[in-house]
Tab-separated table of N, CA and C in Angstrom:
chain	number	residue	atom	x	y	z
A	1	MET	N	128.504	-1.071	149.033
A	1	MET	CA	128.101	-0.503	150.306
A	1	MET	C	126.608	-0.142	150.280
A	2	LEU	N	126.114	0.397	149.195
A	2	LEU	CA	124.721	0.784	149.080
A	2	LEU	C	123.805	-0.436	149.189
A	3	ILE	N	124.214	-1.531	148.597
A	3	ILE	CA	123.409	-2.756	148.656
A	3	ILE	C	123.378	-3.291	150.079
A	4	ASP	N	124.480	-3.202	150.792
A	4	ASP	CA	124.529	-3.659	152.185
A	4	ASP	C	123.609	-2.815	153.067
A	5	ASP	N	123.603	-1.505	152.849
A	5	ASP	CA	122.728	-0.614	153.625
A	5	ASP	C	121.267	-0.908	153.347
A	6	PHE	N	120.936	-1.144	152.086
A	6	PHE	CA	119.546	-1.427	151.710
A	6	PHE	C	119.086	-2.757	152.294
A	7	SER	N	119.904	-3.774	152.239
A	7	SER	CA	119.525	-5.073	152.802
A	7	SER	C	119.407	-4.989	154.326
A	8	ALA	N	120.243	-4.165	154.962
A	8	ALA	CA	120.133	-3.974	156.407
A	8	ALA	C	118.825	-3.283	156.754
A	9	PHE	N	118.431	-2.300	155.921
A	9	PHE	CA	117.162	-1.613	156.154
A	9	PHE	C	115.996	-2.597	156.034
A	10	LEU	N	116.015	-3.439	155.026
A	10	LEU	CA	114.923	-4.396	154.832
A	10	LEU	C	114.851	-5.417	155.965
A	11	SER	N	115.981	-5.819	156.474
A	11	SER	CA	115.976	-6.820	157.544
A	11	SER	C	115.585	-6.218	158.892
A	12	GLU	N	115.739	-4.902	159.085
A	12	GLU	CA	115.396	-4.256	160.350
A	12	GLU	C	113.956	-3.772	160.413
A	13	GLU	N	113.219	-3.841	159.340
A	13	GLU	CA	111.840	-3.348	159.313
A	13	GLU	C	110.968	-4.231	160.208
A	14	ASP	N	110.437	-3.651	161.299
A	14	ASP	CA	109.689	-4.422	162.282
A	14	ASP	C	108.175	-4.317	162.116
A	15	GLY	N	107.690	-3.369	161.388
A	15	GLY	CA	106.250	-3.204	161.229
A	15	GLY	C	105.700	-2.185	162.214
A	16	ILE	N	104.384	-2.276	162.420
A	16	ILE	CA	103.706	-1.311	163.288
A	16	ILE	C	103.896	-1.712	164.743
A	17	GLY	N	104.209	-0.735	165.565
A	17	GLY	CA	104.378	-0.985	166.985
A	17	GLY	C	103.080	-0.804	167.753
A	18	VAL	N	103.125	-1.151	169.003
A	18	VAL	CA	101.945	-1.070	169.858
A	18	VAL	C	101.492	0.380	170.032
A	19	VAL	N	102.421	1.287	170.139
A	19	VAL	CA	102.080	2.701	170.336
A	19	VAL	C	101.302	3.235	169.146
A	20	GLU	N	101.734	2.879	167.939
A	20	GLU	CA	101.028	3.337	166.745
A	20	GLU	C	99.608	2.795	166.694
A	21	ILE	N	99.434	1.536	167.041
A	21	ILE	CA	98.096	0.932	167.039
A	21	ILE	C	97.199	1.625	168.060
A	22	ILE	N	97.725	1.905	169.245
A	22	ILE	CA	96.937	2.581	170.280
A	22	ILE	C	96.559	3.989	169.820
A	23	LEU	N	97.472	4.698	169.187
A	23	LEU	CA	97.161	6.042	168.693
A	23	LEU	C	96.076	6.007	167.622
A	24	ILE	N	96.143	5.043	166.727
A	24	ILE	CA	95.110	4.904	165.693
A	24	ILE	C	93.763	4.624	166.337
A	25	LEU	N	93.725	3.747	167.321
A	25	LEU	CA	92.466	3.440	168.008
A	25	LEU	C	91.910	4.662	168.733
A	26	VAL	N	92.770	5.439	169.358
A	26	VAL	CA	92.325	6.649	170.058
A	26	VAL	C	91.709	7.635	169.068
A	27	VAL	N	92.339	7.803	167.923
A	27	VAL	CA	91.801	8.715	166.907
A	27	VAL	C	90.450	8.210	166.402
A	28	LEU	N	90.332	6.914	166.149
A	28	LEU	CA	89.064	6.351	165.671
A	28	LEU	C	87.947	6.526	166.697
A	29	VAL	N	88.246	6.277	167.961
A	29	VAL	CA	87.240	6.454	169.014
A	29	VAL	C	86.822	7.912	169.118
A	30	ALA	N	87.792	8.821	169.015
A	30	ALA	CA	87.466	10.249	169.074
A	30	ALA	C	86.572	10.653	167.907
A	31	LEU	N	86.850	10.146	166.717
A	31	LEU	CA	86.014	10.460	165.559
A	31	LEU	C	84.601	9.920	165.723
A	32	VAL	N	84.490	8.722	166.263
A	32	VAL	CA	83.154	8.151	166.494
A	32	VAL	C	82.389	8.986	167.510
A	33	LEU	N	83.045	9.421	168.567
A	33	LEU	CA	82.371	10.245	169.569
A	33	LEU	C	81.956	11.598	169.005
A	34	ILE	N	82.794	12.166	168.156
A	34	ILE	CA	82.476	13.468	167.578
A	34	ILE	C	81.297	13.366	166.611
A	35	PHE	N	81.284	12.327	165.787
A	35	PHE	CA	80.265	12.198	164.748
A	35	PHE	C	79.195	11.168	165.091
A	36	LYS	N	78.995	10.900	166.389
A	36	LYS	CA	78.060	9.864	166.818
A	36	LYS	C	76.639	10.127	166.317
A	37	ASP	N	76.181	11.358	166.413
A	37	ASP	CA	74.817	11.670	165.984
A	37	ASP	C	74.641	11.457	164.483
A	38	ARG	N	75.606	11.897	163.713
A	38	ARG	CA	75.511	11.715	162.259
A	38	ARG	C	75.574	10.249	161.881
A	39	ILE	N	76.447	9.484	162.522
A	39	ILE	CA	76.563	8.058	162.227
A	39	ILE	C	75.258	7.355	162.557
A	40	THR	N	74.664	7.689	163.698
A	40	THR	CA	73.388	7.086	164.097
A	40	THR	C	72.295	7.423	163.098
A	41	LYS	N	72.246	8.658	162.625
A	41	LYS	CA	71.228	9.069	161.657
A	41	LYS	C	71.401	8.317	160.343
A	42	VAL	N	72.625	8.194	159.870
A	42	VAL	CA	72.882	7.491	158.610
A	42	VAL	C	72.472	6.020	158.719
A	43	VAL	N	72.828	5.370	159.815
A	43	VAL	CA	72.482	3.955	159.989
A	43	VAL	C	70.975	3.784	160.107
A	44	ASN	N	70.308	4.644	160.868
A	44	ASN	CA	68.857	4.550	161.004
A	44	ASN	C	68.162	4.779	159.665
A	45	ASP	N	68.619	5.764	158.897
A	45	ASP	CA	68.035	6.007	157.575
A	45	ASP	C	68.242	4.807	156.646
A	46	ALA	N	69.415	4.212	156.704
A	46	ALA	CA	69.694	3.049	155.853
A	46	ALA	C	68.756	1.894	156.200
A	47	PHE	N	68.555	1.623	157.498
A	47	PHE	CA	67.660	0.545	157.886
A	47	PHE	C	66.208	0.865	157.544
A	48	LYS	N	65.818	2.133	157.644
A	48	LYS	CA	64.456	2.528	157.280
A	48	LYS	C	64.212	2.272	155.804
A	49	HIS	N	65.172	2.669	154.969
A	49	HIS	CA	65.035	2.427	153.532
A	49	HIS	C	65.045	0.938	153.223
A	50	PHE	N	65.859	0.193	153.919
A	50	PHE	CA	65.911	-1.257	153.720
A	50	PHE	C	64.568	-1.889	154.060
A	51	ASN	N	63.970	-1.486	155.190
A	51	ASN	CA	62.673	-2.033	155.584
A	51	ASN	C	61.582	-1.636	154.596
A	52	ASP	N	61.586	-0.382	154.158
A	52	ASP	CA	60.586	0.074	153.187
A	52	ASP	C	60.710	-0.684	151.869
A	53	ASP	N	61.930	-0.871	151.387
A	53	ASP	CA	62.144	-1.579	150.131
A	53	ASP	C	61.776	-3.054	150.248
A	54	SER	N	62.062	-3.660	151.403
A	54	SER	CA	61.714	-5.074	151.558
A	54	SER	C	60.205	-5.252	151.620
A	55	LYS	N	59.479	-4.285	152.206
A	55	LYS	CA	58.030	-4.352	152.218
A	55	LYS	C	57.476	-4.219	150.804
A	56	THR	N	58.110	-3.394	149.973
A	56	THR	CA	57.683	-3.234	148.592
A	56	THR	C	57.886	-4.528	147.810
A	57	ILE	N	58.982	-5.190	148.048
A	57	ILE	CA	59.259	-6.454	147.342
A	57	ILE	C	58.296	-7.540	147.792
A	58	ILE	N	58.027	-7.614	149.091
A	58	ILE	CA	57.125	-8.642	149.625
A	58	ILE	C	55.693	-8.352	149.211
A	59	GLY	N	55.338	-7.087	149.111
A	59	GLY	CA	54.000	-6.713	148.673
A	59	GLY	C	53.087	-6.346	149.829
A	60	GLU	N	53.620	-5.921	150.903
A	60	GLU	CA	52.789	-5.513	152.052
A	60	GLU	C	52.317	-4.110	151.890
């Protein structure tokens, strides 16, 4: 009986539903909106360092 229940559980597993995906997206969008200024600062700093380092390598 235990083996039958376990195999039934494995065969009924459907994966992630649409509601779960929408909830995850809503949370991600909310986090981006909350931390937008920090994310922008981090990306701008990264590109600034990248440009400075590339100028050092090129020799400008």
